[in-house]
Coordinates of N, CA and C in Angstrom, one line a residue:
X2 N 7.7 4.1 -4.3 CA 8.6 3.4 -3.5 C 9.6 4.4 -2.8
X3 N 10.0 4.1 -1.5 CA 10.9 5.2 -1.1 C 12.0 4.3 0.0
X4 N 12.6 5.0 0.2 CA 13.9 4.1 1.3 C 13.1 3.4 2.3
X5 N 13.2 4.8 3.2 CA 13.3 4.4 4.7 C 12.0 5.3 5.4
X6 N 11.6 5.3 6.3 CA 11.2 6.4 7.0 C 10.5 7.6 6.8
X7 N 9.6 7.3 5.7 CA 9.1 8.0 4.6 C 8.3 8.9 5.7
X8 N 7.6 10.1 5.6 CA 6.5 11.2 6.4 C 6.5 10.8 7.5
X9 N 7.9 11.5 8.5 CA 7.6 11.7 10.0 C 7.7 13.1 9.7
X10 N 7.1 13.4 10.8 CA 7.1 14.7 11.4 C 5.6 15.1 11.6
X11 N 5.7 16.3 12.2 CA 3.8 17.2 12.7 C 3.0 17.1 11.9
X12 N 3.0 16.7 10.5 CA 2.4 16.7 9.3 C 1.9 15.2 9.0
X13 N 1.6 14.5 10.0 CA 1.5 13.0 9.3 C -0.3 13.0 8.9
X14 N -1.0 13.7 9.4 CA -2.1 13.2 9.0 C -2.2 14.0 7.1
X15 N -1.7 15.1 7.0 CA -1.3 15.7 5.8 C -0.8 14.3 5.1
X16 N 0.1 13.9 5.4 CA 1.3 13.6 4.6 C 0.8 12.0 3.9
X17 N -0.6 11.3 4.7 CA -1.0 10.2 4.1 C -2.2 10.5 3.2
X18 N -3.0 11.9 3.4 CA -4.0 12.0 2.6 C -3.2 12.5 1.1
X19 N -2.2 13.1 1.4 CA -1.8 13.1 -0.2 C -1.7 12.0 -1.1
X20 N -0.8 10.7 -0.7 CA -1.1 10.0 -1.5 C -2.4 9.3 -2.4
X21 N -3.3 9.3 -0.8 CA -4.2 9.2 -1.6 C -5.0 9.4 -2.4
X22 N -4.7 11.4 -2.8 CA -5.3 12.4 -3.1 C -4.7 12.0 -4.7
X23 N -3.6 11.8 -4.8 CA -2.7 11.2 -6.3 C -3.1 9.9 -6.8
X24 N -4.1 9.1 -5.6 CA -4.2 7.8 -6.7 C -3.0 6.4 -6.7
X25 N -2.5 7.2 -5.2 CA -1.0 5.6 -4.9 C -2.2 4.7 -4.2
X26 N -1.8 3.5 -4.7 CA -2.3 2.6 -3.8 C -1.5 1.6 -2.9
X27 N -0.8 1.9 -3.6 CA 0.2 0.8 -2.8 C 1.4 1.9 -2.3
X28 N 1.9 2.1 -1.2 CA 3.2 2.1 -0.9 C 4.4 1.6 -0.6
X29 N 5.6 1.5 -0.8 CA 6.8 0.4 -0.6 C 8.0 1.1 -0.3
X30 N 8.0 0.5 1.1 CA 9.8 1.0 1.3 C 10.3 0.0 2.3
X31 N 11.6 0.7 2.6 CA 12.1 -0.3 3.4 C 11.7 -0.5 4.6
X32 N 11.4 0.1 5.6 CA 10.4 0.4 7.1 C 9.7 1.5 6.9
X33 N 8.5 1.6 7.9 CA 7.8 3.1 7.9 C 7.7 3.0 9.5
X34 N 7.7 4.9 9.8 CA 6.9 4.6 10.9 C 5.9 4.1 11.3
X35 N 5.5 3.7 12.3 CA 4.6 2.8 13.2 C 3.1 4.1 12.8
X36 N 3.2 5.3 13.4 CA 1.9 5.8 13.1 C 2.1 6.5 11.6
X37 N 2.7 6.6 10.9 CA 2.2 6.6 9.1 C 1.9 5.4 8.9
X38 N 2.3 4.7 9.2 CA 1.6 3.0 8.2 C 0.5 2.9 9.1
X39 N -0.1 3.1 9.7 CA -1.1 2.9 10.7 C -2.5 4.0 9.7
X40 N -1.7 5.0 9.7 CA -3.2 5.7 8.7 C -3.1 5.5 7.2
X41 N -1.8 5.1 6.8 CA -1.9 4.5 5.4 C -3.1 3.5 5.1
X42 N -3.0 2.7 6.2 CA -3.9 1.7 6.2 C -5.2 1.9 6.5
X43 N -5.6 3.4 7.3 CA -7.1 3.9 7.8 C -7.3 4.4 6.4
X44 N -6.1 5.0 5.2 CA -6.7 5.5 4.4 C -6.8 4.4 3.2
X45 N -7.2 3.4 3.1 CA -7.4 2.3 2.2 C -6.2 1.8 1.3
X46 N -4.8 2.3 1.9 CA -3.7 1.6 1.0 C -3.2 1.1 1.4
X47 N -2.0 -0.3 0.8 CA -1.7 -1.1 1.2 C 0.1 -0.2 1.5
X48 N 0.2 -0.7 2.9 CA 1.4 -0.3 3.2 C 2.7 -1.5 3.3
X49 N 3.6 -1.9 2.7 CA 4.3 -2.9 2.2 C 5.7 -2.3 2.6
X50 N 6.5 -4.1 2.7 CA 8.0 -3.4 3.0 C 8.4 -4.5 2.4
X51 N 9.7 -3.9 2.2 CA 10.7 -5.1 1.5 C 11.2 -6.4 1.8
X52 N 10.6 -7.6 2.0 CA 11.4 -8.6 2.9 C 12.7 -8.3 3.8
X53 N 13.8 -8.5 2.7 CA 15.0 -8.4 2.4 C 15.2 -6.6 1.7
X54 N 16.1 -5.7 3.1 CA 15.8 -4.3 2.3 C 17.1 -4.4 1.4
X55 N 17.4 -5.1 0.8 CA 18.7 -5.3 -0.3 C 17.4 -5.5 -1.2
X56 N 16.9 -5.8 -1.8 CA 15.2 -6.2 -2.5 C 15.0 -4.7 -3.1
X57 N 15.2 -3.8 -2.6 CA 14.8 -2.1 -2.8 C 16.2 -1.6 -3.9
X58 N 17.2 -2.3 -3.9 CA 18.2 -1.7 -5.0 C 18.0 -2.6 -6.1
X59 N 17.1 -3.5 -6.6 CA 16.7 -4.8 -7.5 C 15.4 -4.1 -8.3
X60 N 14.9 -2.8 -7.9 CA 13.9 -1.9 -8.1 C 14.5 -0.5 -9.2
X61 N 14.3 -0.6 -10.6 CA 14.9 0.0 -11.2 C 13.6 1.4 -11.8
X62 N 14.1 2.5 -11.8 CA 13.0 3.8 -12.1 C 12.0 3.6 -13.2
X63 N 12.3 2.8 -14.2 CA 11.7 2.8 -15.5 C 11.1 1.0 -15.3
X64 N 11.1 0.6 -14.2 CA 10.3 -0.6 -13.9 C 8.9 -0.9 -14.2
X65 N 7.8 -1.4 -14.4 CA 6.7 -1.9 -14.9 C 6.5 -3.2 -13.2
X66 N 5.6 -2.4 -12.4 CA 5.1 -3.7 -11.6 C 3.9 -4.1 -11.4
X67 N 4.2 -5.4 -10.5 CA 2.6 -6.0 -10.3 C 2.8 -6.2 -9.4
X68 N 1.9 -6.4 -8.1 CA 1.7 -7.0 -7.1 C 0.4 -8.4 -7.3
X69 N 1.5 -9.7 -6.5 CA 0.8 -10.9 -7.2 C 0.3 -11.4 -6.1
X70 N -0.7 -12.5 -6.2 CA -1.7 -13.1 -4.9 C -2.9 -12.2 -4.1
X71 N -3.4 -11.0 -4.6 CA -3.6 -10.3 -4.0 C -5.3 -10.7 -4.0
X72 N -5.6 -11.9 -4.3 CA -7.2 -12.6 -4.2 C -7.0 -13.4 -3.3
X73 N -5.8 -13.8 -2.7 CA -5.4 -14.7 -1.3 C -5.0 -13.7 -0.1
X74 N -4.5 -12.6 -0.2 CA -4.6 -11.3 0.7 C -4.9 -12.0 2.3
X75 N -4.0 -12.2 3.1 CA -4.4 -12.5 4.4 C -3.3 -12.5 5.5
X76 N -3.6 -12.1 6.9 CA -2.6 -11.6 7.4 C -1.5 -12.8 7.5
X77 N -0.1 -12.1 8.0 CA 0.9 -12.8 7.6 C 1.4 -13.7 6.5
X78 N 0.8 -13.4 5.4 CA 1.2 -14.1 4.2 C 1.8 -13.0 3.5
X79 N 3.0 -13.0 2.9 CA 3.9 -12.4 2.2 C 3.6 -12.5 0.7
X80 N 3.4 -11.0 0.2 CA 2.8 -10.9 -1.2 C 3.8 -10.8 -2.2
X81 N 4.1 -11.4 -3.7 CA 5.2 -11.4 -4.7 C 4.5 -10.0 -5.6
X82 N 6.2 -9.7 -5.8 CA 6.3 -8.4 -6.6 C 6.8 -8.4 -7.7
X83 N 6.2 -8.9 -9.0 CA 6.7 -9.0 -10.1 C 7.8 -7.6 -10.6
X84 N 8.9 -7.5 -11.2 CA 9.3 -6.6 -11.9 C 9.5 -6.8 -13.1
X85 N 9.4 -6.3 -14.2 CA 9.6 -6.8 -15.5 C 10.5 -5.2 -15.8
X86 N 11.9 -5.6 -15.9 CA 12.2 -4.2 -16.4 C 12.9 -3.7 -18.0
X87 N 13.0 -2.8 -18.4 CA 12.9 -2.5 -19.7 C 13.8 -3.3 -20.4
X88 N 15.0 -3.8 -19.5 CA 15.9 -4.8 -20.8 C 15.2 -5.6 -21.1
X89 N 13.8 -6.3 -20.6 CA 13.2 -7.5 -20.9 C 13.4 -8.6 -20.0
X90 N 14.6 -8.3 -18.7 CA 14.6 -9.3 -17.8 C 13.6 -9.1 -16.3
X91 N 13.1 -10.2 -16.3 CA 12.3 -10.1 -15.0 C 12.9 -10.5 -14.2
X92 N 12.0 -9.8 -12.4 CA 12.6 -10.1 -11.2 C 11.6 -10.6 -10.8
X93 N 11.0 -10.9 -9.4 CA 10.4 -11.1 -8.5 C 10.8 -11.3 -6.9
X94 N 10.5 -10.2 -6.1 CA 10.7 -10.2 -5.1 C 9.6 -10.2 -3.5
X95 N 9.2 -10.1 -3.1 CA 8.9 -10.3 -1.8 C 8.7 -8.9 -0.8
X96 N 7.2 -9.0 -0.8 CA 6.8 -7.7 0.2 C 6.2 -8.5 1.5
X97 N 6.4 -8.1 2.4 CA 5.7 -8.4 3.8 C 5.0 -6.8 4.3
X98 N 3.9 -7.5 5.1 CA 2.9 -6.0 5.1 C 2.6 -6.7 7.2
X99 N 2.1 -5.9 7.2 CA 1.3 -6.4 9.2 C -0.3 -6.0 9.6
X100 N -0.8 -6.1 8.2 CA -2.4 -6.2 8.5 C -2.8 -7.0 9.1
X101 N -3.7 -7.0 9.6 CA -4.5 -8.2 10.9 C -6.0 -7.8 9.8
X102 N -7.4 -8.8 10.3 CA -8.2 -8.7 9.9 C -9.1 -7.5 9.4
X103 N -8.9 -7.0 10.3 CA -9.5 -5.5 10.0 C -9.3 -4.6 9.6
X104 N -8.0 -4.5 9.4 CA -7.4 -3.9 8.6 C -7.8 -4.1 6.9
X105 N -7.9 -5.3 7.0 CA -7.9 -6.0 5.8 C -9.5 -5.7 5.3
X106 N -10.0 -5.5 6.2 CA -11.6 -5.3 5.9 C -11.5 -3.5 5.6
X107 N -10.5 -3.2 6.5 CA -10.5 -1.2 6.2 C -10.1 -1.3 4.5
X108 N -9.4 -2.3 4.2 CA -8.5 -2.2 2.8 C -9.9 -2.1 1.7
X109 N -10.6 -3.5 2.1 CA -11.8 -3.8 1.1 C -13.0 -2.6 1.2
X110 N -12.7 -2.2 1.9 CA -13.6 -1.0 2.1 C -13.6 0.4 1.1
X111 N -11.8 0.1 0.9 CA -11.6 1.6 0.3 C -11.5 2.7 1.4
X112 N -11.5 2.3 2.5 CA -11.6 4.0 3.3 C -12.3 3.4 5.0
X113 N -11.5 3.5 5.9 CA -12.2 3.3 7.6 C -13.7 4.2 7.7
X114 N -13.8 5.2 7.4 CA -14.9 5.3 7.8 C -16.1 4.8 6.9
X115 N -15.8 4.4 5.6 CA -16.8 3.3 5.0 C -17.6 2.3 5.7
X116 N -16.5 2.0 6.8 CA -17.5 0.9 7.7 C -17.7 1.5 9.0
X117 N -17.3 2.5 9.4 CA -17.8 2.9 10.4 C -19.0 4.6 10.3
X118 N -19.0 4.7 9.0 CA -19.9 5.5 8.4 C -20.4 4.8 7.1
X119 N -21.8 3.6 7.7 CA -22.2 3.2 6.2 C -23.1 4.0 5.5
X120 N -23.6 4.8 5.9 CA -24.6 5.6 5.3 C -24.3 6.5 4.6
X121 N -22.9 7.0 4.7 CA -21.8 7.9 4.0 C -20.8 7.1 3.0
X122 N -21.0 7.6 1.7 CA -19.6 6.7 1.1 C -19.1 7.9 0.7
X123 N -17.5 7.1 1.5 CA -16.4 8.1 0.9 C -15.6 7.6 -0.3
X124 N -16.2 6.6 -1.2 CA -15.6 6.0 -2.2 C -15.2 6.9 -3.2
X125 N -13.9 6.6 -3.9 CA -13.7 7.5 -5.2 C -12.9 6.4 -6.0
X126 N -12.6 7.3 -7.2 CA -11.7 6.0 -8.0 C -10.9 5.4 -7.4
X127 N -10.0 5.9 -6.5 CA -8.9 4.8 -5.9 C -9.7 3.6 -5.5
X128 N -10.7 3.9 -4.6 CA -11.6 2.8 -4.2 C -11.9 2.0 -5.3
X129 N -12.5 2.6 -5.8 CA -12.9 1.6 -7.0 C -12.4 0.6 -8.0
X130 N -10.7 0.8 -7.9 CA -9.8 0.0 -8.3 C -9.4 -0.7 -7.2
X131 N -9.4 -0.6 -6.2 CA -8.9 -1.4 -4.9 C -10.2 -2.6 -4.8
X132 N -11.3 -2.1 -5.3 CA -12.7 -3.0 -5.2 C -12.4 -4.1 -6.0
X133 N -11.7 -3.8 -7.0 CA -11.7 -4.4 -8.3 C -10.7 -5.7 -8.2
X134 N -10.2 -5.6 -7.1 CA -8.3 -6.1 -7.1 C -8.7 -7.3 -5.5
X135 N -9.8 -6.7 -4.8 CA -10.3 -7.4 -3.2 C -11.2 -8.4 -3.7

């Protein structure tokens, strides 16, 4: 999870293959740029923002989350974010994302060129947990 404005600059196409290179699948902040969330989402993750960015200080370091509904996954439906944090009290809060269909199909894919290269899979474990979850 990060604030605001997470990887601008000359480095954006760098700056989304790393996450995925670490195994993030999900990202969360308060806004992103327009073209980082754009290849977040060519590179099979789910790019998420905080309803309410007061929602982002309700997020504690030693947190345990879940992201819930994600077998109903469809554009414009806003997905719940379980927190359960170490005192033992839970939260739940509210992510909004701006997938449209195909996007949604790039997500189930694991990877854009999956469906635009079916003869080639570029599947790895991230995929394979994101398969598991679509």
């Amino acid at each position: 999870m990060a604030v605001s404005r997470r990887r601008e600059g000359s480095s954006r196409e760098h700056t989304t293959l790393e996450p995925r290179f670490l195994y993030d699948l999900v990202i969360i902040m308060r806004s992103f740029a327009r073209i980082h969330e754009a290849k977040l989402k060519k590179h099979g993750m789910f790019a998420l923002t905080f309803t309410s960015p007061a929602d982002y200080d309700a997020v504690r370091p030693d947190d345990r989350v879940s992201i819930l509904g994600l077998q109903e996954f469809q554009p414009g439906k806003n997905l719940p974010l379980a927190l359960k944090h170490m005192d033992g009290s839970k939260d739940e809060i509210s992510l909004a994302h701006s997938f449209n269909e195909s996007q949604i199909e790039w997500l189930k894919a694991g990877f854009t060129l999956n469906l635009v290269c079916p003869f080639v899979s570029f599947r790895g474990p991230v995929d394979r947990l994101l398969t598991a979850f679509l």
